PDB file of C-alpha atoms and ligand atoms in Angstrom:
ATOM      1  CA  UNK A   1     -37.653 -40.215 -94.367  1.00 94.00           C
ATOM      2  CA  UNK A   2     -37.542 -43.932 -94.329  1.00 98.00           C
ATOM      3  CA  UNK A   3     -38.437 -46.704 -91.541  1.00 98.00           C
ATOM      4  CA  UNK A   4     -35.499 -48.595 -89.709  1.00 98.00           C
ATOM      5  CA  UNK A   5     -35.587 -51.649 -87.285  1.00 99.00           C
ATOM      6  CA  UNK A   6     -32.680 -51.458 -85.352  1.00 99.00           C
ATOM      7  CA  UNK A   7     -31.764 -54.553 -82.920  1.00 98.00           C
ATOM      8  CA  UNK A   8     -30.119 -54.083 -79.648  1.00 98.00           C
ATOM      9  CA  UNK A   9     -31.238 -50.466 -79.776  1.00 98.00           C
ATOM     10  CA  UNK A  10     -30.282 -49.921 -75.715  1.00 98.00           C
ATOM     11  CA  UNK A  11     -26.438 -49.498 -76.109  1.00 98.00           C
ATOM     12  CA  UNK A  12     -23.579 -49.744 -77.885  1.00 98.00           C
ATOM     13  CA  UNK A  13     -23.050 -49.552 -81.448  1.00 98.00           C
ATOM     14  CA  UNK A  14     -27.218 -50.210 -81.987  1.00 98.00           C
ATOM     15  CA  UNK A  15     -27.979 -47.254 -79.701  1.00 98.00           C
ATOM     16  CA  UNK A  16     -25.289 -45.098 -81.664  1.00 98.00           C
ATOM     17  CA  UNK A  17     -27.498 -46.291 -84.893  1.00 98.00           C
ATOM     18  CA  UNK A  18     -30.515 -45.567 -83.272  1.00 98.00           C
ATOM     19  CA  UNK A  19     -29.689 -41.534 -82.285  1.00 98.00           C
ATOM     20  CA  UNK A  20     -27.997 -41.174 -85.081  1.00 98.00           C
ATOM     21  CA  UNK A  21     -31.013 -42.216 -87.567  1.00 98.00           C
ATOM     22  CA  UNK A  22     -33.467 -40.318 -85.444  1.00 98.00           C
ATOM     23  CA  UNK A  23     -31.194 -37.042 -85.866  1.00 98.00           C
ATOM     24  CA  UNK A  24     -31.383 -37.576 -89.525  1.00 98.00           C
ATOM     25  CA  UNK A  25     -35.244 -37.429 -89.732  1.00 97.00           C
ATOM     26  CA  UNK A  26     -35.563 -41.246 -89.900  1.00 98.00           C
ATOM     27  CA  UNK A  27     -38.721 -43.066 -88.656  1.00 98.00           C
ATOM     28  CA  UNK A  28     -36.553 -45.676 -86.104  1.00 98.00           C
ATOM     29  CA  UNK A  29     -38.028 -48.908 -84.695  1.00 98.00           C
ATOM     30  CA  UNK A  30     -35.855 -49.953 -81.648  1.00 98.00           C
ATOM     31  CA  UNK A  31     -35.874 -53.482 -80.234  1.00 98.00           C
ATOM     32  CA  UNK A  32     -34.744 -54.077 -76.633  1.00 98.00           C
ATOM     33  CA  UNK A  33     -34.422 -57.206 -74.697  1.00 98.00           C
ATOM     34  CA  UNK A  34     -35.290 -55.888 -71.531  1.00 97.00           C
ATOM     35  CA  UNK A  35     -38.435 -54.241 -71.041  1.00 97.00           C
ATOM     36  CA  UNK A  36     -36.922 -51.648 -68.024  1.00 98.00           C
ATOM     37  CA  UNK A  37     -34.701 -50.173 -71.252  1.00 98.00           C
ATOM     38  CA  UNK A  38     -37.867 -49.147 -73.106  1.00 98.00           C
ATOM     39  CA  UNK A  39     -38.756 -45.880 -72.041  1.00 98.00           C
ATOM     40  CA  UNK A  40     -34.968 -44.423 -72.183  1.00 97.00           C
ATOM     41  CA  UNK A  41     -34.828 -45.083 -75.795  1.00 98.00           C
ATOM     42  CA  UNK A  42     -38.166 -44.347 -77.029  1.00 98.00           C
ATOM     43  CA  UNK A  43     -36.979 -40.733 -75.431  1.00 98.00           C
ATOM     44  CA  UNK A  44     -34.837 -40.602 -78.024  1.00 97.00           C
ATOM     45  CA  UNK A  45     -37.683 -40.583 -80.509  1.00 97.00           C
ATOM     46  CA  UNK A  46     -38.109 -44.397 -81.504  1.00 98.00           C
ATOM     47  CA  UNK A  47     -40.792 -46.774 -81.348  1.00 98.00           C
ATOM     48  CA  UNK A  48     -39.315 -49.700 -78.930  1.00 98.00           C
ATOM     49  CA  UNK A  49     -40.374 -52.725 -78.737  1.00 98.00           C
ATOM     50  CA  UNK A  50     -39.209 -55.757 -76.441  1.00 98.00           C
ATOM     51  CA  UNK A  51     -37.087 -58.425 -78.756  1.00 98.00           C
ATOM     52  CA  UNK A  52     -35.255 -61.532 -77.298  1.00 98.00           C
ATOM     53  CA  UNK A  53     -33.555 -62.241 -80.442  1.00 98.00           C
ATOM     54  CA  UNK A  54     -32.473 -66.009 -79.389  1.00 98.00           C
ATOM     55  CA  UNK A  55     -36.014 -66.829 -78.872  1.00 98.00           C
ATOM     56  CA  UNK A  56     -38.261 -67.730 -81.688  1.00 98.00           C
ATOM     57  CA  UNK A  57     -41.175 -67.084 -79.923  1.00 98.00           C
ATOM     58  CA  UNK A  58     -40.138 -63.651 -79.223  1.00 98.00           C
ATOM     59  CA  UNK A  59     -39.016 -63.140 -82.894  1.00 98.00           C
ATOM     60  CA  UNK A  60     -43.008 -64.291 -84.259  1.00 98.00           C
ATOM     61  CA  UNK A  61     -44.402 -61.794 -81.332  1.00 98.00           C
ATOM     62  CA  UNK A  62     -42.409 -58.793 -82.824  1.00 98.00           C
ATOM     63  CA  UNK A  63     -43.803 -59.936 -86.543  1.00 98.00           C
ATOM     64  CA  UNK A  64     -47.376 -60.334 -84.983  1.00 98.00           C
ATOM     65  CA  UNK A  65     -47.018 -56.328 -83.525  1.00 98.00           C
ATOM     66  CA  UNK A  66     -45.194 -55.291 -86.790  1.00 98.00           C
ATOM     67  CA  UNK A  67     -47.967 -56.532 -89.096  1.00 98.00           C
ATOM     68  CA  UNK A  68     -48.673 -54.259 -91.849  1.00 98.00           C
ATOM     69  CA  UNK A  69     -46.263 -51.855 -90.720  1.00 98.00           C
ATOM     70  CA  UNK A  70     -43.571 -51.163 -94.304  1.00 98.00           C
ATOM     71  CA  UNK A  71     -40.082 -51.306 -93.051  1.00 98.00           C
ATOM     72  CA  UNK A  72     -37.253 -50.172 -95.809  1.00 98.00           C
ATOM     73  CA  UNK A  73     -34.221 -51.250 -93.862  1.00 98.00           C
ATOM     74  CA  UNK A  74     -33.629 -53.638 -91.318  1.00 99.00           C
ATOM     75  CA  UNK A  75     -30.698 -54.150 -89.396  1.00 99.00           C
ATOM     76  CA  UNK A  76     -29.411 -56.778 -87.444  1.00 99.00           C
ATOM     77  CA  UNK A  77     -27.154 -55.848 -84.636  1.00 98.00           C
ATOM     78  CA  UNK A  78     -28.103 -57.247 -81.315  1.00 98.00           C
ATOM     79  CA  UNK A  79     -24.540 -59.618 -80.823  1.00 98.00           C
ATOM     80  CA  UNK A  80     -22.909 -61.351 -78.027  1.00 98.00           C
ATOM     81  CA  UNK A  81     -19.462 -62.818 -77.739  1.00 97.00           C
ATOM     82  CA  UNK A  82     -18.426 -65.717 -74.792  1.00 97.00           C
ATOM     83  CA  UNK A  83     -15.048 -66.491 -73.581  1.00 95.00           C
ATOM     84  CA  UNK A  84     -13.676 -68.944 -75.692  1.00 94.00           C
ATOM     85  CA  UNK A  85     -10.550 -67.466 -76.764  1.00 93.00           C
ATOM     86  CA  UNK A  86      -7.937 -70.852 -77.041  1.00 93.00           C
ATOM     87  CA  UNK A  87      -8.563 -74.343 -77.886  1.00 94.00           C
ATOM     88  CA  UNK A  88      -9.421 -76.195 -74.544  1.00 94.00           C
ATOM     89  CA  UNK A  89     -11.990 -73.950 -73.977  1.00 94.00           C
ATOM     90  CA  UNK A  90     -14.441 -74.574 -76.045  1.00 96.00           C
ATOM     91  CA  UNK A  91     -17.696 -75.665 -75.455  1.00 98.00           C
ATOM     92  CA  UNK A  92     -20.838 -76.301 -76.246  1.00 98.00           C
ATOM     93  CA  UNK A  93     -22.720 -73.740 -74.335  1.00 98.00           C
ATOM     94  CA  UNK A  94     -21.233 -71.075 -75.817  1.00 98.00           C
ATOM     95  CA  UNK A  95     -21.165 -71.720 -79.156  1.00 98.00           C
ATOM     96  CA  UNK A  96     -24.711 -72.170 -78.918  1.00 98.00           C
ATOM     97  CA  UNK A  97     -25.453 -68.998 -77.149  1.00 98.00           C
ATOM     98  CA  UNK A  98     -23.321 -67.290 -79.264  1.00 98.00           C
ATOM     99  CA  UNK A  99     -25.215 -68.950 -82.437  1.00 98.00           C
ATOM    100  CA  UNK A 100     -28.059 -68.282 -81.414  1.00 98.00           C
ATOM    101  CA  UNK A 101     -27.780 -64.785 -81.472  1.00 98.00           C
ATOM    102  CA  UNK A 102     -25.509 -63.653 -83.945  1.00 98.00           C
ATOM    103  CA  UNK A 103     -26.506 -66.552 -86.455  1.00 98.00           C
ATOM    104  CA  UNK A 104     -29.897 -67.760 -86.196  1.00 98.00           C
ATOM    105  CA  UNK A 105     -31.793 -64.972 -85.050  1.00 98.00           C
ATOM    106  CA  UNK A 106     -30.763 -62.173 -87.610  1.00 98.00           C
ATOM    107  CA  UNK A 107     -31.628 -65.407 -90.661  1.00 98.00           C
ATOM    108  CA  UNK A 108     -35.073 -65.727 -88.732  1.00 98.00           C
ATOM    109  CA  UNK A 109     -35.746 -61.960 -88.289  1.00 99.00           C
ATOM    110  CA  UNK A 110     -35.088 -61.266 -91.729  1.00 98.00           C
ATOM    111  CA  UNK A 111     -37.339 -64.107 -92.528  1.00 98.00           C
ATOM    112  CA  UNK A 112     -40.382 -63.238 -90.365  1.00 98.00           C
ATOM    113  CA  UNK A 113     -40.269 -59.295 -91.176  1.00 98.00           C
ATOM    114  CA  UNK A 114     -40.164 -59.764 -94.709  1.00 98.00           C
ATOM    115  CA  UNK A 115     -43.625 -59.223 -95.490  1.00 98.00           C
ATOM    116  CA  UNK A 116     -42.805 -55.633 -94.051  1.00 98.00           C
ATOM    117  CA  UNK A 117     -39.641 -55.328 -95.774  1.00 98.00           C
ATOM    118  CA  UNK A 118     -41.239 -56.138 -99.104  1.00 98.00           C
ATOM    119  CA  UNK A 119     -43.483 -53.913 -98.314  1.00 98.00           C
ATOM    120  CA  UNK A 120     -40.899 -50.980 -97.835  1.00 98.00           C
ATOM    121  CA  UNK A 121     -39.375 -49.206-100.942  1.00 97.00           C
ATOM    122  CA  UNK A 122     -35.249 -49.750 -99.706  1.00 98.00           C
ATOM    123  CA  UNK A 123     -36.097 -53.734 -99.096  1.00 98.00           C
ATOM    124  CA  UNK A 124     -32.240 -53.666 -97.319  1.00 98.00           C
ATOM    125  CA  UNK A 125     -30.967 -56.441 -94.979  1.00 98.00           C
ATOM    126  CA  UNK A 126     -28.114 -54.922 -93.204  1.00 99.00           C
ATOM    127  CA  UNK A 127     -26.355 -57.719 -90.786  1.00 99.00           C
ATOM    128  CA  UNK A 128     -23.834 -56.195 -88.450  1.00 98.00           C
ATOM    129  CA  UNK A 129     -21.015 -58.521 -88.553  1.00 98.00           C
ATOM    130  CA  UNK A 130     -17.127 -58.525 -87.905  1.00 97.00           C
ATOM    131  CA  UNK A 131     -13.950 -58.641 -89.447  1.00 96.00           C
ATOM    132  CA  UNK A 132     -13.703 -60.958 -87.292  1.00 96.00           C
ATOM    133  CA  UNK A 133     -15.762 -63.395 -89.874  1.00 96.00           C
ATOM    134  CA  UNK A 134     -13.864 -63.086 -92.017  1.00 96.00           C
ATOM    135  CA  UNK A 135     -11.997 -66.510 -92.695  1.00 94.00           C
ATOM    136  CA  UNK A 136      -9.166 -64.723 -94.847  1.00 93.00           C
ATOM    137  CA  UNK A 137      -8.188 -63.027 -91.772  1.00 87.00           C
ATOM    138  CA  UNK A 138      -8.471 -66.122 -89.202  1.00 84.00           C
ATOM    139  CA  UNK A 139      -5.775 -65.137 -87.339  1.00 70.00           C
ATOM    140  CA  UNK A 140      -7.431 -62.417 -85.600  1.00 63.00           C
ATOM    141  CA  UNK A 141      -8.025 -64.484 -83.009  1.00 70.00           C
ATOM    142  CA  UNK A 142     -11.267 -63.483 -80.483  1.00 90.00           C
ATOM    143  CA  UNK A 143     -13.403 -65.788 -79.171  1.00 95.00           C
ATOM    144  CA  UNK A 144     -13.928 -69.071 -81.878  1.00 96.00           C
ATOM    145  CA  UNK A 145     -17.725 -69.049 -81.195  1.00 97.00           C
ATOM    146  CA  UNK A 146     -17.810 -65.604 -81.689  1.00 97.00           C
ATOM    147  CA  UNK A 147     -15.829 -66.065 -85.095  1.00 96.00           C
ATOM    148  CA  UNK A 148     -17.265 -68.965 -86.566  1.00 97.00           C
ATOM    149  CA  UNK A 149     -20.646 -67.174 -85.592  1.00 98.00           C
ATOM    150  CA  UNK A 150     -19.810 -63.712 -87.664  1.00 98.00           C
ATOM    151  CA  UNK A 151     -18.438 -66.441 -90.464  1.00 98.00           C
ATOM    152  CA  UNK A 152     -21.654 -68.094 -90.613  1.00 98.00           C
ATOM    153  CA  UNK A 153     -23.720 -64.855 -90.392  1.00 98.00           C
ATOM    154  CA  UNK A 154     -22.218 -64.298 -93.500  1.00 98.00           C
ATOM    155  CA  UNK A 155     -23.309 -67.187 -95.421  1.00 98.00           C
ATOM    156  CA  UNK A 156     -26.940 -65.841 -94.293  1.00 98.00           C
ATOM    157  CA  UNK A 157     -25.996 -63.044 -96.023  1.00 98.00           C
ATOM    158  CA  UNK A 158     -24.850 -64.664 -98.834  1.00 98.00           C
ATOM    159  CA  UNK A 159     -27.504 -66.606 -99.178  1.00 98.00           C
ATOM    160  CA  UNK A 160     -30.147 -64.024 -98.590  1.00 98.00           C
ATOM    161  CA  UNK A 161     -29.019 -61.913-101.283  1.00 98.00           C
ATOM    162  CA  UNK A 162     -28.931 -64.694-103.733  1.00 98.00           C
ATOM    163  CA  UNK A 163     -32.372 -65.742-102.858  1.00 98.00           C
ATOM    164  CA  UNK A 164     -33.944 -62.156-102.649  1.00 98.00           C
ATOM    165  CA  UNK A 165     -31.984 -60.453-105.675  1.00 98.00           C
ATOM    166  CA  UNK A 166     -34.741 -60.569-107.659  1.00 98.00           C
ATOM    167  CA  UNK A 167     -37.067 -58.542-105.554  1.00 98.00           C
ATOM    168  CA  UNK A 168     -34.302 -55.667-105.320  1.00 98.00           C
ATOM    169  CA  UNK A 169     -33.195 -56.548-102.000  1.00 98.00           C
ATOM    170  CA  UNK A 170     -30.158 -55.325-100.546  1.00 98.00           C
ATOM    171  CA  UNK A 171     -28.364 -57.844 -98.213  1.00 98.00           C
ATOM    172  CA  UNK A 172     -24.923 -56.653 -96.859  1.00 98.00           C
ATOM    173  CA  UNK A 173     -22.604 -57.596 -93.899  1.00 98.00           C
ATOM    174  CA  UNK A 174     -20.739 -54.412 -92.426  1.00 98.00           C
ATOM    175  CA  UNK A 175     -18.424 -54.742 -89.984  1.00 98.00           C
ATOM    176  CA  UNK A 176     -18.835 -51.967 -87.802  1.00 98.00           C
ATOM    177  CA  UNK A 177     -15.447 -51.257 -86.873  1.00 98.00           C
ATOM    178  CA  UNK A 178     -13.476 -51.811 -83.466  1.00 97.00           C
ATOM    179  CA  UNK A 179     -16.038 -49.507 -81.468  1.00 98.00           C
ATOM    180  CA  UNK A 180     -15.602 -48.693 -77.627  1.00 98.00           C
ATOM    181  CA  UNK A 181     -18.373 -50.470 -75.933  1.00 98.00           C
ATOM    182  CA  UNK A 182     -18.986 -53.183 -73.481  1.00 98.00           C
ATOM    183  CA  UNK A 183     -18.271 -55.713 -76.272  1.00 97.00           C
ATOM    184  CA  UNK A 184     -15.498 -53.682 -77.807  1.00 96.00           C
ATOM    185  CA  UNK A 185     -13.827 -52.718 -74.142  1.00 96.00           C
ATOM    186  CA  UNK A 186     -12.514 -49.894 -73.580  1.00 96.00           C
ATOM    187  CA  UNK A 187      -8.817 -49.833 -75.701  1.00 96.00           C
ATOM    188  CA  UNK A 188     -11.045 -49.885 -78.949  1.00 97.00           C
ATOM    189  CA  UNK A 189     -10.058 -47.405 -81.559  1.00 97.00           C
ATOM    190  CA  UNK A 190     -13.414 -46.013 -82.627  1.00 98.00           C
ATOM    191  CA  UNK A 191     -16.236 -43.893 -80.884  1.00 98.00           C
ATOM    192  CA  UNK A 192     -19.531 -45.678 -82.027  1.00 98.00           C
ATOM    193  CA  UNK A 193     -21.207 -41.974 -82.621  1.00 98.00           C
ATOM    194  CA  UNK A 194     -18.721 -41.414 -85.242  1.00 98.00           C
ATOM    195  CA  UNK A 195     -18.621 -44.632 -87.100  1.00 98.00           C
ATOM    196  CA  UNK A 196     -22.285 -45.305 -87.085  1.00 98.00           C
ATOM    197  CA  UNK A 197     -22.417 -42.107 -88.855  1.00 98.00           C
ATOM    198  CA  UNK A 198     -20.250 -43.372 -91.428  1.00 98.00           C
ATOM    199  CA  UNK A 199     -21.919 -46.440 -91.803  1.00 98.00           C
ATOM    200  CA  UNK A 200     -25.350 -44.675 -92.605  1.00 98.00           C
ATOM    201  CA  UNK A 201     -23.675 -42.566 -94.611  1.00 98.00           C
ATOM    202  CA  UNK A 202     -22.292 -45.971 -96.807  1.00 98.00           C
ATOM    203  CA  UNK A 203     -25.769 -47.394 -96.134  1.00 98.00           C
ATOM    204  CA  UNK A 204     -27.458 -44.597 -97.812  1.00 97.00           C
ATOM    205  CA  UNK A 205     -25.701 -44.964-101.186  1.00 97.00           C
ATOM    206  CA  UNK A 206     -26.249 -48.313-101.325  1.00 97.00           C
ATOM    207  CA  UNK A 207     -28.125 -49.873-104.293  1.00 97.00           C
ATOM    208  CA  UNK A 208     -28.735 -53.340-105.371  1.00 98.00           C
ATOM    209  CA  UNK A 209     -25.199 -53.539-107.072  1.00 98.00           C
ATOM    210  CA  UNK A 210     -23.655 -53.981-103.587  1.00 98.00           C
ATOM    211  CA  UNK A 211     -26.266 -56.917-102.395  1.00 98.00           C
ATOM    212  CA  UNK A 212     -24.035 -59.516-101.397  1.00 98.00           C
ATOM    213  CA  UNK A 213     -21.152 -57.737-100.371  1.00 98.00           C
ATOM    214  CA  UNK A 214     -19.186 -57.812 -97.238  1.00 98.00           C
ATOM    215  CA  UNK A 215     -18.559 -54.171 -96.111  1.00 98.00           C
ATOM    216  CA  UNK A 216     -16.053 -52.013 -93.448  1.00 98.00           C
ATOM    217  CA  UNK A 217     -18.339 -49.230 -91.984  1.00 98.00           C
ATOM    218  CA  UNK A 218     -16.604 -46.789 -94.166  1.00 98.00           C
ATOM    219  CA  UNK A 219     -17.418 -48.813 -97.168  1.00 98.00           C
ATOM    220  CA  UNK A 220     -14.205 -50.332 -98.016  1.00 98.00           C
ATOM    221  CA  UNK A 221     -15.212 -54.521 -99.087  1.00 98.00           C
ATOM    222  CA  UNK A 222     -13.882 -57.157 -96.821  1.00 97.00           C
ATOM    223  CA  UNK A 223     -12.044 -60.341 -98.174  1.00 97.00           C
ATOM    224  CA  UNK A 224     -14.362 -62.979 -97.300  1.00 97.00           C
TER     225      UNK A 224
HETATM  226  N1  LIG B 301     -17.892 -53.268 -80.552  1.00 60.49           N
HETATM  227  C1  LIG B 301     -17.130 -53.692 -81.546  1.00 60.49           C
HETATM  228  O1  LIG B 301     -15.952 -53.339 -81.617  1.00 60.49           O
HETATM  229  C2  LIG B 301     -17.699 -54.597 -82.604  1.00 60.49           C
HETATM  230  C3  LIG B 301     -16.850 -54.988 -83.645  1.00 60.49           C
HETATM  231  C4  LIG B 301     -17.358 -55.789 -84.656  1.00 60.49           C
HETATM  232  C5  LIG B 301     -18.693 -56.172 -84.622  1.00 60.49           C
HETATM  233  N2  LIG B 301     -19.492 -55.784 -83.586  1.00 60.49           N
HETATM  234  C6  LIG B 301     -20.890 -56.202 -83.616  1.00 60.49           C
HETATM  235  O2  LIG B 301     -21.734 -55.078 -83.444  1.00 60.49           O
HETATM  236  C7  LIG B 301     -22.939 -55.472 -82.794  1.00 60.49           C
HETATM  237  C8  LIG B 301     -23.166 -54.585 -81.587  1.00 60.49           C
HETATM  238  O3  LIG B 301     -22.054 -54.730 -80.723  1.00 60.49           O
HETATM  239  P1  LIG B 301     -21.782 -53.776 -79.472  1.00 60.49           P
HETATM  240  O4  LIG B 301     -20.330 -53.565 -79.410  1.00 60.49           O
HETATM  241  O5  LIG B 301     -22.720 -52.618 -79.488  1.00 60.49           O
HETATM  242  O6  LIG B 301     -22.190 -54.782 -78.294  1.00 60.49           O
HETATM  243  P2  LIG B 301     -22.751 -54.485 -76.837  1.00 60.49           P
HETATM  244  O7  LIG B 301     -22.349 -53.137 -76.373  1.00 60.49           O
HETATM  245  O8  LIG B 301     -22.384 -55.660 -76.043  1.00 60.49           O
HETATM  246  O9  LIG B 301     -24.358 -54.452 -77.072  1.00 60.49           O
HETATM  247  C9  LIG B 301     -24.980 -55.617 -77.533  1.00 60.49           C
HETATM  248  C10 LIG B 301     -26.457 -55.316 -77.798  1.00 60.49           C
HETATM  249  O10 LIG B 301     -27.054 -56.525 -78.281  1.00 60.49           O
HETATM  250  C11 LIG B 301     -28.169 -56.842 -77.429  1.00 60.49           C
HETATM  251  N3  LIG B 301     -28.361 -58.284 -77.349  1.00 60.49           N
HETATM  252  C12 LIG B 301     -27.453 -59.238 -77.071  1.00 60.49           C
HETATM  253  N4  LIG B 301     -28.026 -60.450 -77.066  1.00 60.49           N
HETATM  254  C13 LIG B 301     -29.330 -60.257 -77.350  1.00 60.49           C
HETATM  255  C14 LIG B 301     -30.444 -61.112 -77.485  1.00 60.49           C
HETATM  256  N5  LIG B 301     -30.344 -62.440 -77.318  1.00 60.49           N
HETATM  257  N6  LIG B 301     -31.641 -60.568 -77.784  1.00 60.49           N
HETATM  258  C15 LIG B 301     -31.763 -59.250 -77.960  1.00 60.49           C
HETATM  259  N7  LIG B 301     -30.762 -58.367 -77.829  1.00 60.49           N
HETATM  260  C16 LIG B 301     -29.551 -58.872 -77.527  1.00 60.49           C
HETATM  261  C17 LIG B 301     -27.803 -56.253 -76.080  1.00 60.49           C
HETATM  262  O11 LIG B 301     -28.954 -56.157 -75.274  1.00 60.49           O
HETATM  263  P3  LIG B 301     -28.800 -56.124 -73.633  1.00 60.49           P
HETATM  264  O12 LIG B 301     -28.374 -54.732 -73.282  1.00 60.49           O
HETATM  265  O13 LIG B 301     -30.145 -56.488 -73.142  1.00 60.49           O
HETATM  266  O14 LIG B 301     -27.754 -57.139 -73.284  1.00 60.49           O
HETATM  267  C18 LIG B 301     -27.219 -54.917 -76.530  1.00 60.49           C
HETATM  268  O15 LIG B 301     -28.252 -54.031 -76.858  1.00 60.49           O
HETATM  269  C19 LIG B 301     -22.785 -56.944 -82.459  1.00 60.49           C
HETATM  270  O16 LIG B 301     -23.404 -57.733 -83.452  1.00 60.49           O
HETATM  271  C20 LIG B 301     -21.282 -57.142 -82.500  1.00 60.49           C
HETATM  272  O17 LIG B 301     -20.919 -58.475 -82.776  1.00 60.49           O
HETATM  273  C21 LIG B 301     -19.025 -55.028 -82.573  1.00 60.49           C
END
């Protein structure tokens, strides 16, 4: 049995993470962003807390209630996209929402929780990206904040992994597939319940020979 932190634990592809690592016997920390959506998932046998992953403040109060607690994997997953899908409309606004989120906060969660990471005997950073980063495939065109953000996410990986290689951590980017949820819509090709499953399957074998790498949920690398 090993702890989790899953973010964006309410729906989607983070509450497909979440049942699926509480079937499997895992100890799951779930983070929310609304407080109404607590309850419903600790049903599902995690410890929930309330996260607003674009806020800093909110990311040191989660640290403050995690203190001491080990953590062996943590994984970032909470996203948002915006509507920017064709030059003359972009703007500001939502690249900075978007940044904020899918950028910033998984760099500063993995920063303030690594006391409990190091603490944990997996020390993995797993940051839920896209294929959609990837600038080798640029031409799958989505919304520019939303790519430049999964792009940049990256980097943090990157960078991460360099930093923390020699404390054995584990710092991947998965892309978690074309899943049918809000984000995904409803023409997407994969059910969340079954490619989560694969993904923790991947995520289990993983050792520090992967950290660094840019991962499809079935394990498959990802030009960059
Ligand atoms: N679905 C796909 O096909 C696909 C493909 C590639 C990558 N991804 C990535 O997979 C991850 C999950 O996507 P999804 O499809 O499950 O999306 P989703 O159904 O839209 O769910 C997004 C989750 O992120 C949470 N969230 C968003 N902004 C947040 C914030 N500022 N603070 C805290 N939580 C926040 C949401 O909370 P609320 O419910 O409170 O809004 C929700 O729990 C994202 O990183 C996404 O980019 C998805």
């Amino acid at each position: 049995m090993q702890t989790y932190l899953v973010t964006g634990g309410n729906r989607g592809i983070g509450l497909a993470l979440v049942r699926e690592l509480a079937s499997r016997g895992h100890k799951v920390i779930a983070t929310v962003r609304d407080s109404s959506k607590v309850a419903d998932v600790a049903k599902l046998g995690a410890t929930v807390h309330v996260l607003e992953a674009d806020k800093p403040e909110s990311i040191a109060a989660l640290a403050k209630t995690l203190a001491g607690v080990p953590i062996d994997v943590l994984i970032n997953n909470a996203g948002v996209s915006d509507e920017d899908r064709v030059v003359g409309t972009l703007n500001m606004e939502a690249f900075e929402r978007v940044f904020r989120t899918n950028t910033f906060a998984p760099a500063l969660i993995a920063q303030a929780l690594l006391p409990n990471l190091r603490a944990g005997t997996r020390k993995q950073v797993l940051n839920i990206s896209s294929q959609l980063g990837s600038i080798a495939s640029a031409n799958a065109g989505f919304s520019y904040a939303y790519n430049a953000s999964k792009a940049a996410l990256n980097m943090i990986t990157a960078r991460l992994a360099k930093d923390l290689a020699k404390e054995g951590f584990t710092v991947v980017s998965f892309c978690p597939g074309w899943n049918k949820t809000d984000m995904g819509g409803p023409d997407a090709v994969l059910d969340p319940a079954v490619s989560m499953k694969q993904l923790l399957d991947v995520a289990e074998k993983l050792t520090t020979a992967s950290n660094g790498a840019y991962l499809h949920y079935h394990g498959e690398p990802i030009a960059w």
